[in-house]
Short mmCIF file of C-alpha atoms in Angstrom, two decimals:
data_model
loop_
_atom_site.label_atom_id
_atom_site.label_comp_id
_atom_site.label_asym_id
_atom_site.label_seq_id
_atom_site.Cartn_x
_atom_site.Cartn_y
_atom_site.Cartn_z
CA MET A 56 -40.68 -19.38 -17.83
CA LEU A 57 -37.33 -21.55 -17.66
CA GLN A 58 -36.12 -19.87 -21.47
CA LEU A 59 -36.35 -16.69 -19.92
CA LEU A 60 -34.27 -17.57 -17.20
CA ARG A 61 -31.51 -18.85 -18.77
CA PRO A 62 -30.23 -15.84 -20.86
CA LEU A 63 -30.63 -13.76 -17.18
CA ALA A 64 -28.35 -16.86 -15.41
CA ILE A 65 -25.77 -16.76 -18.61
CA ALA A 66 -25.42 -12.94 -17.94
CA LEU A 67 -25.21 -13.21 -14.07
CA LEU A 68 -22.14 -15.90 -14.37
CA LEU A 69 -20.27 -14.11 -17.06
CA ALA A 70 -20.55 -10.66 -15.04
CA THR A 71 -19.05 -12.79 -11.58
CA GLY A 72 -16.64 -14.51 -14.34
CA SER A 73 -15.52 -10.81 -15.78
CA ALA A 74 -15.39 -9.37 -12.34
CA GLN A 75 -13.66 -12.04 -10.68
CA ALA A 76 -11.11 -11.92 -13.89
CA GLN A 77 -10.22 -8.21 -12.92
CA ASP A 78 -7.94 -9.26 -9.81
CA HIS A 79 -4.62 -9.13 -9.88
CA LYS A 80 -2.49 -12.10 -8.68
CA PHE A 81 0.73 -11.39 -8.21
CA GLU A 82 3.53 -13.70 -6.93
CA GLY A 83 0.85 -15.73 -5.36
CA PHE A 84 -0.49 -12.96 -3.76
CA ASP A 85 -4.42 -11.51 -4.32
CA PHE A 86 -4.79 -7.73 -5.37
CA PRO A 87 -8.15 -6.63 -5.69
CA PRO A 88 -9.11 -4.30 -8.37
CA SER A 89 -10.79 -1.88 -5.61
CA VAL A 90 -11.16 -1.03 -2.39
CA ALA A 91 -12.58 1.36 -0.05
CA VAL A 92 -10.68 3.64 2.52
CA GLY A 93 -13.53 5.45 4.65
CA LYS A 94 -16.32 6.21 2.12
CA GLN A 95 -14.23 6.34 -0.88
CA SER A 96 -13.76 3.71 -3.37
CA LEU A 97 -10.29 3.61 -4.99
CA VAL A 98 -8.65 1.19 -7.49
CA LEU A 99 -5.21 -0.52 -8.04
CA ASN A 100 -3.10 1.67 -9.74
CA GLY A 101 -0.30 -1.29 -9.98
CA VAL A 102 2.00 -4.01 -7.73
CA ALA A 103 5.59 -4.48 -7.55
CA VAL A 104 8.15 -6.59 -5.58
CA SER A 105 10.23 -4.27 -3.62
CA SER A 106 13.72 -4.59 -1.67
CA ILE A 107 13.19 -2.65 1.09
CA LEU A 108 15.32 -4.84 3.41
CA SER A 109 18.02 -4.67 0.59
CA THR A 110 16.62 -8.21 -0.44
CA ARG A 111 12.64 -9.16 -2.44
CA SER A 112 10.95 -8.62 1.09
CA THR A 113 7.11 -7.29 0.19
CA VAL A 114 4.79 -7.13 -3.11
CA VAL A 115 3.37 -3.68 -2.67
CA GLY A 116 0.33 -2.59 -4.51
CA LEU A 117 -0.72 0.79 -3.98
CA TYR A 118 -4.57 2.31 -4.35
CA LEU A 119 -5.63 5.96 -5.54
CA SER A 120 -9.11 7.26 -6.66
CA SER A 121 -7.55 7.42 -9.96
CA LYS A 122 -5.23 6.19 -12.22
CA GLN A 123 -1.91 8.08 -12.11
CA ARG A 124 1.62 7.29 -13.72
CA THR A 125 3.95 9.93 -12.42
CA PRO A 126 5.53 9.31 -8.55
CA GLU A 127 4.25 13.01 -8.69
CA GLY A 128 0.61 12.53 -10.26
CA ALA A 129 -0.02 9.61 -7.27
CA ALA A 130 1.35 11.91 -4.78
CA ALA A 131 -0.83 15.04 -5.85
CA VAL A 132 -4.36 12.92 -6.68
CA ALA A 133 -7.05 13.85 -4.38
CA GLY A 134 -8.80 11.86 -1.75
CA SER A 135 -8.03 8.75 0.44
CA LYS A 136 -4.77 6.44 -0.27
CA ARG A 137 -3.49 3.20 -0.14
CA ILE A 138 -0.61 1.13 0.33
CA GLN A 139 -1.05 -2.13 1.16
CA PHE A 140 1.99 -5.04 1.05
CA TYR A 141 2.27 -9.10 1.63
CA MET A 142 6.06 -9.96 3.86
CA LEU A 143 7.83 -12.30 0.97
CA ARG A 144 10.02 -13.24 4.20
CA SER A 145 10.28 -13.05 8.06
CA VAL A 146 11.89 -9.62 9.90
CA ALA A 147 12.20 -7.96 12.79
CA ALA A 148 9.35 -5.80 12.99
CA ARG A 149 12.18 -2.98 14.51
CA ASP A 150 13.77 -3.73 11.31
CA LEU A 151 11.05 -3.00 8.53
CA SER A 152 10.36 0.24 10.84
CA ASN A 153 13.94 1.39 10.49
CA ALA A 154 14.27 0.39 6.59
CA MET A 155 10.62 2.62 6.25
CA LEU A 156 12.64 5.05 8.43
CA ASP A 157 15.97 5.12 6.08
CA ARG A 158 13.89 5.04 2.83
CA ILE A 159 12.27 8.08 3.97
CA ARG A 160 15.31 9.90 4.71
CA GLN A 161 17.07 9.10 1.69
CA ASN A 162 13.99 10.35 -0.62
CA VAL A 163 12.24 13.63 1.19
CA SER A 164 14.31 16.93 1.37
CA THR A 165 15.60 18.18 4.41
CA GLU A 166 13.23 20.57 5.09
CA GLU A 167 10.03 18.23 4.18
CA PHE A 168 11.62 15.47 6.95
CA GLY A 169 12.07 18.52 9.78
CA ALA A 170 8.40 19.85 8.99
CA ASN A 171 7.03 16.23 10.08
CA ILE A 172 9.69 15.23 12.11
CA VAL A 173 6.67 14.40 15.25
CA ALA A 174 4.78 12.42 12.63
CA ILE A 175 7.89 10.31 11.61
CA SER A 176 8.78 9.64 15.13
CA GLN A 177 5.12 8.02 15.74
CA LEU A 178 6.18 5.64 12.44
CA GLY A 179 9.00 4.28 14.57
CA ALA A 180 6.29 3.36 17.22
CA VAL A 181 4.07 1.99 14.79
CA PHE A 182 5.58 -1.82 14.84
CA GLY A 183 6.44 -1.25 18.60
CA GLN A 184 4.50 -3.77 19.75
CA ARG A 185 5.55 -6.93 17.74
CA SER A 186 9.26 -8.59 17.92
CA ARG A 187 8.33 -9.95 14.10
CA VAL A 188 6.77 -9.42 11.14
CA GLU A 189 5.69 -13.13 9.43
CA LYS A 190 6.40 -14.26 6.04
CA GLY A 191 2.91 -14.00 4.47
CA ASP A 192 1.45 -11.20 6.92
CA LEU A 193 -0.36 -8.23 5.60
CA VAL A 194 -0.14 -4.56 6.41
CA VAL A 195 -1.88 -1.95 5.07
CA ILE A 196 -1.31 2.06 5.52
CA ASP A 197 -4.72 3.74 4.57
CA TYR A 198 -4.76 7.58 4.09
CA ASN A 199 -8.51 8.74 4.97
CA ALA A 200 -8.68 12.10 3.50
CA VAL A 201 -11.75 12.72 5.62
CA ASP A 202 -9.38 13.14 9.19
CA LYS A 203 -6.53 13.42 7.19
CA THR A 204 -5.03 10.78 8.96
CA THR A 205 -2.73 7.46 8.05
CA GLU A 206 -3.56 4.18 10.18
CA PHE A 207 -1.41 1.02 9.61
CA THR A 208 -2.73 -2.08 10.32
CA LEU A 209 -1.50 -5.64 10.10
CA ASN A 210 -3.31 -9.07 9.42
CA ASP A 211 -6.47 -6.72 9.72
CA LYS A 212 -5.80 -5.29 13.44
CA ARG A 213 -4.93 -1.67 13.94
CA LEU A 214 -1.24 -1.54 14.86
CA SER A 215 -0.88 2.18 16.79
CA ASP A 216 -3.29 5.16 16.93
CA PRO A 217 -3.34 7.19 13.47
CA ILE A 218 -0.59 9.23 12.37
CA GLN A 219 -2.10 12.87 11.67
CA GLY A 220 -1.35 14.70 8.53
CA GLU A 221 -1.63 14.63 4.81
CA GLN A 222 2.13 15.05 4.28
CA PHE A 223 3.38 12.06 6.62
CA PHE A 224 1.38 9.64 4.01
CA LYS A 225 3.24 11.34 1.31
CA MET A 226 6.47 10.82 2.61
CA MET A 227 5.26 6.98 3.14
CA MET A 228 4.11 7.11 -0.50
CA LYS A 229 7.92 8.02 -1.31
CA VAL A 230 9.12 5.09 0.61
CA TRP A 231 8.22 2.96 -2.56
CA LEU A 232 8.03 5.93 -5.36
CA GLY A 233 10.68 8.38 -4.05
CA PRO A 234 13.49 9.35 -6.56
CA LYS A 235 16.41 6.78 -5.30
CA ILE A 236 13.83 3.69 -5.21
CA ARG A 237 14.56 0.93 -7.67
CA ALA A 238 13.09 2.01 -11.03
CA SER A 239 11.43 -1.60 -11.21
CA THR A 240 9.76 -0.69 -8.08
CA ARG A 241 8.35 2.41 -9.29
CA GLU A 242 7.29 1.51 -12.97
CA GLY A 243 5.18 -1.69 -10.90
CA LEU A 244 3.24 0.68 -9.07
CA LEU A 245 2.77 3.29 -11.45
CA GLY A 246 1.15 0.52 -14.00
CA GLY A 247 3.63 -0.49 -15.83
CA SER A 248 5.50 -4.34 -15.65
CA ALA A 249 6.29 -5.16 -12.28
CA SER A 250 9.17 -6.55 -11.16
#
């Protein structure tokens, strides 16, 4: 009987080891190979360091329903999506929020910005209940395709009411994938070498 169980035990250990090997560790932070948003499974598309506040501030990961290699493909892929980032340094919550708003302004058209002004104004209030976001904190931005809402959490605690509209999340993606973003950040999130 033991001879029959031994191959099964070895197979289970190998399967566990290969699953763990797929976890992506970057700058000391773990990014699981897949996550669920709503009932949809997403895969890690890529990770990168972002200088959202002019210096290395966050380590960000992008999750999509299927791997994409262009910003346009990432925005267009159907289904739920996730952006998650760890803080590399402590910052004022207002500064983080303002930096995101500035990135959106720089990377979307005037028409797109104007058409989504209500959702964008809600972004300004997302971090309003906090004074700071600390080094090591995890911010998750989930787009749920079922109800077409974007939800922000900080260390697994919801930050605000969900923000309505698919277009809003596409604009949030441009904070890290827009045309005026550092190329190395875009490339890392699109599966290239991250730095």
